[in-house]
Coordinates of C-alpha atoms and ligand atoms in Angstrom, one line a residue:
X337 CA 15.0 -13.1 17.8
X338 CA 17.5 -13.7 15.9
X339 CA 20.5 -12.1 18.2
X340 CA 18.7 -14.3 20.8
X341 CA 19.2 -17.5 19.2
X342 CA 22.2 -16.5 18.4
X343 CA 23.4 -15.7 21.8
X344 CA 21.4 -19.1 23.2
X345 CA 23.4 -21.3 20.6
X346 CA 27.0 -19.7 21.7
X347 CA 25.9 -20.3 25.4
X348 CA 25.1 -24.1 24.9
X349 CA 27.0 -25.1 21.6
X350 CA 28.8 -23.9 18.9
X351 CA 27.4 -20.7 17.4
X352 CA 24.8 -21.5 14.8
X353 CA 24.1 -18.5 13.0
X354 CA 26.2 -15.2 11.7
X355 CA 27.6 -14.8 14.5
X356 CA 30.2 -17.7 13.9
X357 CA 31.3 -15.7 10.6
X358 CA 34.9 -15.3 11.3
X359 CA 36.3 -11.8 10.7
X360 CA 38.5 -12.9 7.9
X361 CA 35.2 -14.2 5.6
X362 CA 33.5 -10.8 7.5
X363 CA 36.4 -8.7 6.3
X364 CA 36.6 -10.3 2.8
X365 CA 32.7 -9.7 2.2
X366 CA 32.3 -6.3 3.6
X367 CA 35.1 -5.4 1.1
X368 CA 33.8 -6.9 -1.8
X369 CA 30.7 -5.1 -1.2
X370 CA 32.2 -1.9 -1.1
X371 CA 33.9 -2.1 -3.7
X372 CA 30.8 -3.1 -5.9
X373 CA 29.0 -0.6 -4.0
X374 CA 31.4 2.2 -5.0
X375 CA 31.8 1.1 -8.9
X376 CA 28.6 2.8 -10.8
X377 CA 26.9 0.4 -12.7
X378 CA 23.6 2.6 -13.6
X379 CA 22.9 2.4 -17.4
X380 CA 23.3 6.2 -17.7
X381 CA 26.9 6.6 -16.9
X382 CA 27.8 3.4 -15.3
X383 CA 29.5 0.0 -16.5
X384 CA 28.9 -3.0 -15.4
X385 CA 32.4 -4.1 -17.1
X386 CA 34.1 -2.5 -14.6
X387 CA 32.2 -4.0 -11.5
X388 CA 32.7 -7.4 -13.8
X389 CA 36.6 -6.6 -14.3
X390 CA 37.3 -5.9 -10.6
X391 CA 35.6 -8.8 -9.6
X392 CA 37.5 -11.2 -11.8
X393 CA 40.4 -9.5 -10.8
X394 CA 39.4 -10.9 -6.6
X395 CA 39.1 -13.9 -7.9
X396 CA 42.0 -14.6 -10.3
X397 CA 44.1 -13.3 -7.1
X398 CA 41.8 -15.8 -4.8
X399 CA 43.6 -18.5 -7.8
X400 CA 40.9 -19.4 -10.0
X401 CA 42.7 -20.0 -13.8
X402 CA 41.9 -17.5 -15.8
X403 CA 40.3 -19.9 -18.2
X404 CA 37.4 -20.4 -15.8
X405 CA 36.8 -16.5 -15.3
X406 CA 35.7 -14.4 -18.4
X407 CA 34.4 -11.1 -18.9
X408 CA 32.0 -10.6 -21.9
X409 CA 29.5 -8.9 -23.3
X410 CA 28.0 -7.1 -26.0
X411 CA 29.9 -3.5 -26.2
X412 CA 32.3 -1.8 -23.8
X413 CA 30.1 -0.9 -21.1
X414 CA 28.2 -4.0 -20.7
X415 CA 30.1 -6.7 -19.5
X416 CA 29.4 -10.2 -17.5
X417 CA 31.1 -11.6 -15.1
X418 CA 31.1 -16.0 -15.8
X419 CA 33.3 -17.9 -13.4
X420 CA 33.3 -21.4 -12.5
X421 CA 34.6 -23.2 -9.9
X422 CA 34.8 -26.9 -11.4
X423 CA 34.1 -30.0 -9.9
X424 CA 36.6 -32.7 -8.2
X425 CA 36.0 -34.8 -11.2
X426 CA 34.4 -33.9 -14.6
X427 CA 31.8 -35.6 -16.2
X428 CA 29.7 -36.4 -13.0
X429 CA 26.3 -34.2 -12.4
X430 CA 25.6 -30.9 -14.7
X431 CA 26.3 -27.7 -13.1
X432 CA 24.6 -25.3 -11.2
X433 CA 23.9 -21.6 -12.0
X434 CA 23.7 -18.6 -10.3
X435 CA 22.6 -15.3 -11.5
X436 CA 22.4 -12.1 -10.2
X437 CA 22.5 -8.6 -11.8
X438 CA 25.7 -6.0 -11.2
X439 CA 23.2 -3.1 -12.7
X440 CA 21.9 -0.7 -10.4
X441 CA 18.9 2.1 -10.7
X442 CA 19.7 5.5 -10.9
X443 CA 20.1 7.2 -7.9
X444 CA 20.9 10.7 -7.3
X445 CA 23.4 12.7 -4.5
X446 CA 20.6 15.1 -3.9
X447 CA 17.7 12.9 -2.9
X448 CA 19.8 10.9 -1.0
X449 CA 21.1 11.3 2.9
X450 CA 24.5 9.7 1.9
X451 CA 26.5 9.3 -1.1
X452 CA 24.5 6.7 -3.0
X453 CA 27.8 5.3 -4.1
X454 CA 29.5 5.3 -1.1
X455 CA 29.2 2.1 1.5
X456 CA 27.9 3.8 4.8
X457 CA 28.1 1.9 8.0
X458 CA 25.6 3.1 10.3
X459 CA 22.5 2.1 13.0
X460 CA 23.4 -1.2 11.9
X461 CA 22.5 -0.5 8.3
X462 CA 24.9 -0.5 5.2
X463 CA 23.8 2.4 2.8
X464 CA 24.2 2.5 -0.4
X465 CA 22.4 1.8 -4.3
X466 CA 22.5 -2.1 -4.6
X467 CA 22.8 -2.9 -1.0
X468 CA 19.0 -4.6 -1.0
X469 CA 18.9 -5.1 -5.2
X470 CA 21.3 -6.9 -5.8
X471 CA 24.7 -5.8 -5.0
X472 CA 24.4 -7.2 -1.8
X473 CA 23.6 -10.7 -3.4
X474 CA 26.4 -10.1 -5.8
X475 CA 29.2 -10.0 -3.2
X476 CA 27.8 -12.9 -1.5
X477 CA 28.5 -14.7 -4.3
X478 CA 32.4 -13.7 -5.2
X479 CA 33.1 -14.1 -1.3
X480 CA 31.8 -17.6 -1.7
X481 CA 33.9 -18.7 -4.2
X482 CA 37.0 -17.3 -3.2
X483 CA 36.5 -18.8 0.1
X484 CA 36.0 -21.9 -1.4
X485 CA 38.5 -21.8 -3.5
X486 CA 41.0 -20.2 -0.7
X487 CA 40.1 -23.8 1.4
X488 CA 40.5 -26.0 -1.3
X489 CA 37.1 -26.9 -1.7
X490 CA 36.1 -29.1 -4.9
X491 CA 32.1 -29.2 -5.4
X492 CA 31.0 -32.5 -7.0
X493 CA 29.3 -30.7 -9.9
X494 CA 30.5 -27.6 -11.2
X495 CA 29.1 -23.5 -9.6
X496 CA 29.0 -21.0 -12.2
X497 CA 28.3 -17.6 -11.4
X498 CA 27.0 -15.3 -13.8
X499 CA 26.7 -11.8 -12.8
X500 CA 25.1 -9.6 -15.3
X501 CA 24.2 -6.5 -17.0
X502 CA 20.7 -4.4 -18.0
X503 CA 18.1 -6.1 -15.7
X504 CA 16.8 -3.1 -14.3
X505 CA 16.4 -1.3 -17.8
X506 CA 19.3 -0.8 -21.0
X507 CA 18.9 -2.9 -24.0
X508 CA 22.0 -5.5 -23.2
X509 CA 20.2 -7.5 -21.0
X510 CA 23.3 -9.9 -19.5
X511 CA 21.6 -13.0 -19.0
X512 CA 19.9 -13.1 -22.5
X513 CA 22.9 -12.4 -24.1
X514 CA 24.8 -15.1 -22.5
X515 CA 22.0 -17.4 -23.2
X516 CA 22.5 -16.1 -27.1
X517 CA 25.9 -16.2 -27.6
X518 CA 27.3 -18.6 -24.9
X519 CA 24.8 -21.2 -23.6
X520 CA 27.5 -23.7 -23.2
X521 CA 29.4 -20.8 -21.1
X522 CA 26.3 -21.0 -18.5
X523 CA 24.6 -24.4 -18.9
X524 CA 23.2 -26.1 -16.1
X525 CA 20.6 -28.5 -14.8
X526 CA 19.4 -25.7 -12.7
X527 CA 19.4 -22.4 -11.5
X528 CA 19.5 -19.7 -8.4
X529 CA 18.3 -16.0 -8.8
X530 CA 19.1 -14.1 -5.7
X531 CA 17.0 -11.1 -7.4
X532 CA 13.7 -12.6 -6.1
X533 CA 12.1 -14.5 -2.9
X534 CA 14.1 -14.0 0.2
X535 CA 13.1 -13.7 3.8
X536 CA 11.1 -10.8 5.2
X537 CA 11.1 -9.7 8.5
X538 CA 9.6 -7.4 10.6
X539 CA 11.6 -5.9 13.3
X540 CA 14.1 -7.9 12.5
X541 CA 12.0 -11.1 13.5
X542 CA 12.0 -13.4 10.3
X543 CA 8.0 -14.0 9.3
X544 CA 8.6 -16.4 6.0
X545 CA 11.1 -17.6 3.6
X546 CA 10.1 -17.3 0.2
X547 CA 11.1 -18.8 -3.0
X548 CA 10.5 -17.7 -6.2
X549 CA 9.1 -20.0 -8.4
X550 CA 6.8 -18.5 -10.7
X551 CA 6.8 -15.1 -12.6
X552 CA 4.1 -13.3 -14.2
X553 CA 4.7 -12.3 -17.6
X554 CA 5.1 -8.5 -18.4
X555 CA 3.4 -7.0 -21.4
X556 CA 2.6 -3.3 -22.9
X557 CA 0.0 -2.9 -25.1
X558 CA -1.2 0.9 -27.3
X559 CA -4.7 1.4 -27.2
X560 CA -5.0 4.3 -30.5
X561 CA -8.3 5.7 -32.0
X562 CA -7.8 8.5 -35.0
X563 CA -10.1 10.9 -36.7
X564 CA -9.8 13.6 -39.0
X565 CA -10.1 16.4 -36.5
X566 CA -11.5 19.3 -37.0
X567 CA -12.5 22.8 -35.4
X568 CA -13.4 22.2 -31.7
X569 CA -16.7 24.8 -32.6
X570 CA -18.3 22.3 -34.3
X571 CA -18.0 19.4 -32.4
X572 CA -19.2 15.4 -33.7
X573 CA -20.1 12.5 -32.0
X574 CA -16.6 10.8 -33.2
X575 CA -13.9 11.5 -30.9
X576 CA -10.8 9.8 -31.0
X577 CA -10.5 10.9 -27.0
X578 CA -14.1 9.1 -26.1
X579 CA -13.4 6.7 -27.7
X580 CA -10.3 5.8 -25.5
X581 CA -11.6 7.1 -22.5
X582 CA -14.7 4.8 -23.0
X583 CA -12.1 1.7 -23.7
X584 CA -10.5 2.8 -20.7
X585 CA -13.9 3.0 -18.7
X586 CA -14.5 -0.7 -19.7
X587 CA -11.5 -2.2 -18.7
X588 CA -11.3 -0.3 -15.4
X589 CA -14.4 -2.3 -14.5
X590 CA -13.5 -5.7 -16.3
X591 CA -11.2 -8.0 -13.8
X592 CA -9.6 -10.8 -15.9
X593 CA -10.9 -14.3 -14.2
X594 CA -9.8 -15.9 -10.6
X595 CA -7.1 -18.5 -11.3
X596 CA -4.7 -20.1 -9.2
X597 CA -1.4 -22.3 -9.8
X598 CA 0.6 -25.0 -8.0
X599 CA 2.7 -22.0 -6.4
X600 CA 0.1 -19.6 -5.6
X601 CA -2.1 -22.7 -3.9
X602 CA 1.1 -23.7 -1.9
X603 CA 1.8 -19.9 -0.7
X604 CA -2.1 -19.4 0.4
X605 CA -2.1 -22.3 2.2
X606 CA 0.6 -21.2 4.6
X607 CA -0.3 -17.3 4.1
X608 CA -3.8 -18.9 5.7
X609 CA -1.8 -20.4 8.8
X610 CA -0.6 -16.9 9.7
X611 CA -3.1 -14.1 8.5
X612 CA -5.8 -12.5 10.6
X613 CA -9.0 -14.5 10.9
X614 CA -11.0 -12.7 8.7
X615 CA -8.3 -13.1 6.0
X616 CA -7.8 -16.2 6.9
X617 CA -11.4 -17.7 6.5
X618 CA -11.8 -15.7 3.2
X619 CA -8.4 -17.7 1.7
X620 CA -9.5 -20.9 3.0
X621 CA -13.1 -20.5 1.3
X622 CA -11.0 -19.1 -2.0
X623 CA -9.1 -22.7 -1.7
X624 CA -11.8 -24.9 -1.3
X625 CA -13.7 -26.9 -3.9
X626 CA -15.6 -24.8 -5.9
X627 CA -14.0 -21.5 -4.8
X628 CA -16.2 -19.1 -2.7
X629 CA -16.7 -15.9 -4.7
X630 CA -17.6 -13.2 -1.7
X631 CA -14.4 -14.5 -0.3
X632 CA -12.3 -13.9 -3.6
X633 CA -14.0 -10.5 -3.9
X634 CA -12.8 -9.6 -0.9
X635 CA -9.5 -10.6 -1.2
X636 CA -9.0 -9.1 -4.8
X637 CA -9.5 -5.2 -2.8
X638 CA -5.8 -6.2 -1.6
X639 CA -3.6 -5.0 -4.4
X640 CA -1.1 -7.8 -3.1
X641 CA -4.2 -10.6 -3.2
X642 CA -5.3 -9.4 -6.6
X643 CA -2.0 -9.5 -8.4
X644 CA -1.8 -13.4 -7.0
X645 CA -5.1 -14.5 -8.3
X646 CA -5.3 -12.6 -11.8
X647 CA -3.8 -11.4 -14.9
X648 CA -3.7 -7.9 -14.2
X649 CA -4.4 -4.9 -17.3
X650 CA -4.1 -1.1 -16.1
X651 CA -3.7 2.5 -17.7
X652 CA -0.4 3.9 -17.5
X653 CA -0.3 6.5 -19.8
X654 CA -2.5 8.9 -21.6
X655 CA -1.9 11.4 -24.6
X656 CA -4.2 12.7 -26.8
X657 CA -5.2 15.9 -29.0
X658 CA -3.0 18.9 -30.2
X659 CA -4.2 22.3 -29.7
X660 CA -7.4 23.3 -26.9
X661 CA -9.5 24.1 -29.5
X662 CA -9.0 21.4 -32.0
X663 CA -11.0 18.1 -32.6
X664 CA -8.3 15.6 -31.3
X665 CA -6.5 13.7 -34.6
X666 CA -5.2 11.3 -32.4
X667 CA -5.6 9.5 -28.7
X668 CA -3.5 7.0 -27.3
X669 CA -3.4 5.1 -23.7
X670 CA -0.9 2.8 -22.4
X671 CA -2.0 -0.4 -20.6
X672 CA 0.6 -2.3 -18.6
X673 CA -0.7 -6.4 -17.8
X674 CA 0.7 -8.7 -15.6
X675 CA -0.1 -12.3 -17.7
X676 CA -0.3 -15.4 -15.3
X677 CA 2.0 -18.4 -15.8
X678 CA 0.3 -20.2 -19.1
X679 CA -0.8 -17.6 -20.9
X680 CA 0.7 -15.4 -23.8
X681 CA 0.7 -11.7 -24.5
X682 CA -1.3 -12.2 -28.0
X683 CA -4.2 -14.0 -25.5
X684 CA -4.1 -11.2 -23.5
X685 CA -4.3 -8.8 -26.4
X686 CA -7.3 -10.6 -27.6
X687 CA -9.0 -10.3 -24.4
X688 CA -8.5 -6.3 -24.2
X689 CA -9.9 -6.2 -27.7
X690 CA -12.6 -8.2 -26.3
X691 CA -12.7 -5.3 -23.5
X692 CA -12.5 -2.6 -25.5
X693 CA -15.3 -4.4 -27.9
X694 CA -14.7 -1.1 -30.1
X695 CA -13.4 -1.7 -33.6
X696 CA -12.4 2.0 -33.9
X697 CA -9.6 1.5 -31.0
X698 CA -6.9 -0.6 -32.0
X699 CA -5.1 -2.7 -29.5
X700 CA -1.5 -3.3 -30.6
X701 CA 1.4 -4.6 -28.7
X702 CA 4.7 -2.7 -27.8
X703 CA 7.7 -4.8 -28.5
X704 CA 10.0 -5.8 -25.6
X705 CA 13.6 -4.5 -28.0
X706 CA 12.8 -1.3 -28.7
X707 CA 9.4 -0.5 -28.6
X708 CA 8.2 -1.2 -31.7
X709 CA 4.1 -1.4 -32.5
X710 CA 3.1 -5.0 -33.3
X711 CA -0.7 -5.6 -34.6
X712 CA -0.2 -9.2 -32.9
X713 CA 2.0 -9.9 -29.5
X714 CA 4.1 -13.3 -28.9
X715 CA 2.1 -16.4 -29.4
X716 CA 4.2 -18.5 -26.9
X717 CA 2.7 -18.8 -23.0
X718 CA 4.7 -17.6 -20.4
X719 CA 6.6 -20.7 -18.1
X720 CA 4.4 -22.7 -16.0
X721 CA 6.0 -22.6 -12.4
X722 CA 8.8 -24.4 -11.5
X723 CA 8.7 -28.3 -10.4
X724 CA 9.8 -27.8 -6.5
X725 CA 12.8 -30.2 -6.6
X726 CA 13.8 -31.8 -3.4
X727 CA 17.5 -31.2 -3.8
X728 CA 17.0 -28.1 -4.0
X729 CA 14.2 -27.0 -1.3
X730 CA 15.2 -29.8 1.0
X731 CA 19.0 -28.1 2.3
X732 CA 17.3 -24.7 1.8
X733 CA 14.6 -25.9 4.2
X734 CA 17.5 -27.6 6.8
X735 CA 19.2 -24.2 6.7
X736 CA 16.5 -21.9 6.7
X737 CA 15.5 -23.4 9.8
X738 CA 18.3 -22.6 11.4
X739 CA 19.3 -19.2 10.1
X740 CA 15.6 -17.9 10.6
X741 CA 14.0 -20.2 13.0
X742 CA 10.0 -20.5 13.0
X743 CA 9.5 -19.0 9.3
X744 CA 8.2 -21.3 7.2
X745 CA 9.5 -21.6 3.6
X746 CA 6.9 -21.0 0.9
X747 CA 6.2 -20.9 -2.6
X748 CA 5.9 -17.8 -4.4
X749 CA 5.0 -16.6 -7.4
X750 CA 6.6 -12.8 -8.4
X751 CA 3.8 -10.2 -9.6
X752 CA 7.0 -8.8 -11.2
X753 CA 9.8 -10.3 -13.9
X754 CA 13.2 -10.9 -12.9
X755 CA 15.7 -12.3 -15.6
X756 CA 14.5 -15.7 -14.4
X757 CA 12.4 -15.5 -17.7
X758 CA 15.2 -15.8 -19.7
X759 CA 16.6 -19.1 -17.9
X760 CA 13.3 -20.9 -17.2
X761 CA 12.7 -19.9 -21.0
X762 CA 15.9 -21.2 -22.2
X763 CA 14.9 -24.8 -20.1
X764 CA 16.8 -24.2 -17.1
X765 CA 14.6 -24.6 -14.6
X766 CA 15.4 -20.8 -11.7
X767 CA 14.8 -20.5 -7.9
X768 CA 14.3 -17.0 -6.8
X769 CA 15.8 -16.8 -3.6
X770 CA 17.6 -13.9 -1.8
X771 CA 19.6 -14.9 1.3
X772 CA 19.1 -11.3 2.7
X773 CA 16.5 -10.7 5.0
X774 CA 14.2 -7.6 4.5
X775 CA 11.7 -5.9 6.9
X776 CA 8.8 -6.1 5.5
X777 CA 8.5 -2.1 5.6
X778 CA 11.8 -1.3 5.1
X779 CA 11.9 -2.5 1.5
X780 CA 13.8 0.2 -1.0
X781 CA 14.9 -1.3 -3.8
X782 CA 15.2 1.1 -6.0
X783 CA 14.3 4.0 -3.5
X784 CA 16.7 6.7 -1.8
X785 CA 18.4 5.4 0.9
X786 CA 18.6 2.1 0.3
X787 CA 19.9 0.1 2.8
X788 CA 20.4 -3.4 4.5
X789 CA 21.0 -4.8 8.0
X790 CA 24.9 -5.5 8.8
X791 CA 23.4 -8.3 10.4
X792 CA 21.2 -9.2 7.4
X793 CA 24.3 -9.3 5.4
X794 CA 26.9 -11.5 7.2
X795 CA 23.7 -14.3 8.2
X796 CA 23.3 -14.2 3.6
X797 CA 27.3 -14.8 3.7
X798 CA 26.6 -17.5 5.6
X799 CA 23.6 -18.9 4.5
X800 CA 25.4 -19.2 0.8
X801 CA 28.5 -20.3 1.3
X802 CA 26.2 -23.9 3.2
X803 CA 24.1 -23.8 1.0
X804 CA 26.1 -24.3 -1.8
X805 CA 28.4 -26.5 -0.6
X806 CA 25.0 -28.7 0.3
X807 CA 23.8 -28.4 -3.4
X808 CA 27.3 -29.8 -4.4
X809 CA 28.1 -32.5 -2.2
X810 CA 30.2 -30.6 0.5
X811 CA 29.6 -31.2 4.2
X812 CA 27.3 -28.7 6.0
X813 CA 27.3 -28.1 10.1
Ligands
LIG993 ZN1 17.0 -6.6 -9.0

């Protein structure tokens, strides 16, 4: 569909979409992404001060001052990458942000087809580890601003790009630490996080383009019962390992209560216009005025439904006991929840007492730093979504129409975190929205052979370089 339009629009008119990328900005950006592509950035052996450093380099060679490109962080191995271009005039409207991650999971030679850290070309693909998360977004970003910069081009409010360490694990977690220790480095009236939304497509046709406006909270939580132990001959009704299991029991069959959100309404709504009927009818009823529960039930058996409507709570881990034939001393779960916006983790950790309603299980809190047991977790409620600003959704809107014709552009609320926490905890208000469109099953983040369309990647090159300049007072086609 798209090579259609494509074709249609350099028939009758000027080319509209990727296809009118010229092969210098093509050149410049396939580069740039194998060069970030080829620098290791995992938090085993990687560093993301080198992916930082060789990107500063591009762009202090592009002519950026070096007073508006740093490289900081923490320790050696955990750099960030801040650059600004500035405005045409200072003092007019406060910048704009963008953050994406330079950290990559782990990925290793053996599982893989191709060199995970080696950009492949093939079938129309680009291989590698960070093509889909988030290298891929990353490069979009330098080529940008050195194209800008390379034409001349003077936004009227400053673009600062932050590109960061330790989102997908480590304990330097970039955009925290910039937030910490240089807030005036990366202040803005709002923000862009390429890490979430994006447009998913399925063979290549583009189905919806989704923004990121709301993020659950993540949370861990210990559920621990003692006893003295003893010798496994003679057992007693006290067991530290029925005890759990019968915690676990109870909250395997307890769902946390049916509530939606500005974001989640919004995204049903349009979900309704193109889901089967059946589905369809059930989200309608779950909208309506008092919500129909049959339809909600039915719609919770999706995983993906579920995770929308509810604060989730699961088991993820079980130890317990020492020898076969020994009373167990100790038994301990893990239970990973997924909080809605405006709640807290310490709510939550009430309600699994509640669960659990057994005072010989403790419920304690893992802490985010270093996994330290707390008997209560953070009292503060996780961000309400987003405010949808028009200046923000209305060029996205113009432009996703024209880049992915006939996809709508919803709402969206992330069942995971990004490092959007961080800003939209810190006040500045984050969009999640990748420019790279993703078929729906070929999604492998994180996975072996991770990969993204060639042509996925030239239409995001495109897409961000107008929709930038249309945030900052540039003129768009
Ligand atoms: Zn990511």
């Amino acid at each position: 569909m798209k090579t259609a339009s494509c074709l249609l629009a350099a028939l009758v008119a000027a080319p509209l979409c990727a296809a009118s990328l010229d092969e210098s900005a093509r050149a410049l950006s396939r580069d740039i992404l194998r060069e970030l592509i080829e620098i290791n950035t995992t938090d085993s052996v990687g560093s993301t001060t080198a992916a930082a450093e060789a990107m500063r380099s591009r762009l202090l060679a592009a002519g950026f001052p070096a007073a508006d490109v740093a490289v900081l962080g923490p320790n050696a191995r955990k750099g960030n990458l801040v650059a600004r271009l500035r405005a045409a005039q200072a003092g007019g409207r406060k910048p704009i942000l963008i953050i994406a991650h330079l950290d990559v999971v782990e990925a290793r030679r053996a599982d893989w087809t191709t060199d995970p850290f080696r950009l492949v070309e093939k079938d129309g693909y680009f291989y590698g580890r960070g093509t889909q998360d988030m290298k891929g977004s990353d490069a979009i970003l330098v080529a940008t601003l050195i194209r800008f910069q390379r034409e001349g081009y003077r936004p009227d409010r400053d673009i600062i790009v932050a590109l960061t360490a330790d989102e997908e694990g480590g304990t330097s977690n970039g955009v925290n630490w910039l937030l910490r220790n240089h807030r005036d480095l990366i202040d803005a009236e709002f923000a862009l996080n390429p890490d979430s939304g994006g447009v998913t497509t399925l063979d290549g046709k583009a189905l919806d383009v989704e923004v990121a406006c709301a993020e659950k909270l993540y949370a861990d939580f210990e559920l621990k019962a003692t006893n003295p132990g003893g010798h496994s001959s003679l057992p007693v009704p006290d067991n530290a390992i029925y005890h759990v299991a019968d915690a676990l029991a109870r909250l395997e069959h307890t769902a946390f209560p049916f509530e939606l959100n500005a974001v989640t309404r919004a995204y049903f709504a349009r979900l309704a216009e193109v889901e089967s009927p059946q589905n369809a009818a059930d989200i309608r009823a779950m909208l309506a005025e008092p919500p129909g529960q049959a339809a909600i039930e039915r719609l919770s058996r999706v995983p993906q439904f579920n995770a929308l409507v509810r604060t989730t709570c699961v088991a993820t881990r079980l130890e317990a006991g020492h020898a076969n034939n020994a009373l167990p001393q100790t038994a301990r779960a893990i239970v990973n929840c997924r909080i809605l916006p405006g709640h807290s983790a310490e709510e939550v950790r009430l309600d699994l007492v509640r669960i659990v309603a057994d005072p010989a299980v403790s419920v304690r809190h893992i802490g985010d730093l270093n996994g330290q047991l707390e008997d209560h977790a953070p009292a503060e409620k996780s961000p309400a979504p987003v405010v949808l600003r028009a200046d923000v959704m209305a060029p996205l809107e113009r432009l996703a129409a024209r880049f992915w014709p006939g996809a709508p552009v919803v709402p969206d609320m992330e069942t995971g975190a990004s490092d959007s926490r961080f800003t939209n905890a810190a006040g500045i208000p984050t969009f999640g929205f990748s420019a790279l469109a993703i078929d729906r099953d070929d999604v492998r983040a994180h996975g072996k052979d991770e990969r993204l369309r060639v042509d996925s990647y030239y239409d995001g090159v495109a897409f961000y370089y107008d929709y930038l300049k249309a945030l900052t007072g540039g003129a768009v086609k």
